[in-house]
Amino acid sequence: TAEEIWRYMPKTENENTFSIMLEDYPKYDEKLYDKELDDKFKKIIEIKELASKKLEEAREEKEKKLV
């Protein structure tokens, strides 16, 4: 879980060590944005959604044949 991962991560002095659920979200830093990486992940998500759709269609087709 997130709590288990948090327990073993190194912390800074200002971070809450008790629970990740009590920690603030990090502030957005425009310098860290990578358009090329963002575009790659968008393509990966697009492919994953298409694959999921095709798998579901194949499952439905298989189900029809069994009935």
mmCIF file of C-alpha atoms in Angstrom:
data_model
loop_
_atom_site.group_PDB
_atom_site.id
_atom_site.type_symbol
_atom_site.label_atom_id
_atom_site.label_comp_id
_atom_site.label_asym_id
_atom_site.label_seq_id
_atom_site.Cartn_x
_atom_site.Cartn_y
_atom_site.Cartn_z
ATOM 1 C CA THR A 1 0.000 0.000 0.000
ATOM 2 C CA ALA A 2 0.973 3.647 -0.171
ATOM 3 C CA GLU A 3 1.530 3.636 3.584
ATOM 4 C CA GLU A 4 3.942 0.701 3.378
ATOM 5 C CA ILE A 5 5.945 2.334 0.589
ATOM 6 C CA TRP A 6 5.997 5.637 2.494
ATOM 7 C CA ARG A 7 7.314 3.923 5.603
ATOM 8 C CA TYR A 8 10.522 2.895 3.792
ATOM 9 C CA MET A 9 11.132 6.029 1.729
ATOM 10 C CA PRO A 10 13.774 8.525 2.872
ATOM 11 C CA LYS A 11 12.251 11.685 4.365
ATOM 12 C CA THR A 12 13.359 15.295 4.596
ATOM 13 C CA GLU A 13 13.142 17.255 7.824
ATOM 14 C CA ASN A 14 9.868 18.918 6.793
ATOM 15 C CA GLU A 15 8.031 15.782 5.745
ATOM 16 C CA ASN A 16 5.437 14.107 7.886
ATOM 17 C CA THR A 17 6.854 10.747 8.879
ATOM 18 C CA PHE A 18 3.623 9.425 10.388
ATOM 19 C CA SER A 19 1.482 8.960 7.272
ATOM 20 C CA ILE A 20 1.552 9.775 3.567
ATOM 21 C CA MET A 21 -2.139 10.620 3.899
ATOM 22 C CA LEU A 22 -1.222 13.622 6.056
ATOM 23 C CA GLU A 23 1.467 14.915 3.698
ATOM 24 C CA ASP A 24 0.884 17.882 1.346
ATOM 25 C CA TYR A 25 0.901 17.341 -2.409
ATOM 26 C CA PRO A 26 4.111 18.543 -4.059
ATOM 27 C CA LYS A 27 3.981 21.926 -5.767
ATOM 28 C CA TYR A 28 3.917 21.853 -9.564
ATOM 29 C CA ASP A 29 7.222 22.846 -11.112
ATOM 30 C CA GLU A 30 6.983 23.853 -14.789
ATOM 31 C CA LYS A 31 10.717 23.177 -15.242
ATOM 32 C CA LEU A 32 10.102 19.467 -14.665
ATOM 33 C CA TYR A 33 7.495 19.163 -17.440
ATOM 34 C CA ASP A 34 8.732 17.115 -20.401
ATOM 35 C CA LYS A 35 6.470 17.463 -23.448
ATOM 36 C CA GLU A 36 8.162 14.592 -25.285
ATOM 37 C CA LEU A 37 7.667 12.245 -22.323
ATOM 38 C CA ASP A 38 4.072 13.430 -21.908
ATOM 39 C CA ASP A 39 3.358 12.678 -25.574
ATOM 40 C CA LYS A 40 4.875 9.194 -25.224
ATOM 41 C CA PHE A 41 2.678 8.397 -22.234
ATOM 42 C CA LYS A 42 -0.410 9.687 -24.038
ATOM 43 C CA LYS A 43 0.383 7.281 -26.896
ATOM 44 C CA ILE A 44 0.943 4.401 -24.441
ATOM 45 C CA ILE A 45 -2.425 5.097 -22.788
ATOM 46 C CA GLU A 46 -4.116 5.291 -26.190
ATOM 47 C CA ILE A 47 -2.657 1.898 -27.199
ATOM 48 C CA LYS A 48 -3.583 0.360 -23.830
ATOM 49 C CA GLU A 49 -7.191 1.566 -24.165
ATOM 50 C CA LEU A 50 -7.411 0.154 -27.687
ATOM 51 C CA ALA A 51 -5.958 -3.188 -26.540
ATOM 52 C CA SER A 52 -8.409 -3.324 -23.614
ATOM 53 C CA LYS A 53 -11.313 -2.656 -25.964
ATOM 54 C CA LYS A 54 -10.201 -5.407 -28.355
ATOM 55 C CA LEU A 55 -9.720 -7.861 -25.476
ATOM 56 C CA GLU A 56 -13.219 -7.129 -24.192
ATOM 57 C CA GLU A 57 -14.663 -7.644 -27.669
ATOM 58 C CA ALA A 58 -12.824 -10.980 -27.924
ATOM 59 C CA ARG A 59 -14.157 -12.040 -24.500
ATOM 60 C CA GLU A 60 -17.701 -11.154 -25.526
ATOM 61 C CA GLU A 61 -17.313 -13.100 -28.782
ATOM 62 C CA LYS A 62 -15.980 -16.126 -26.893
ATOM 63 C CA GLU A 63 -18.883 -15.884 -24.427
ATOM 64 C CA LYS A 64 -21.391 -15.891 -27.299
ATOM 65 C CA LYS A 65 -19.830 -19.059 -28.735
ATOM 66 C CA LEU A 66 -20.089 -20.844 -25.374
ATOM 67 C CA VAL A 67 -23.777 -20.084 -24.964
#
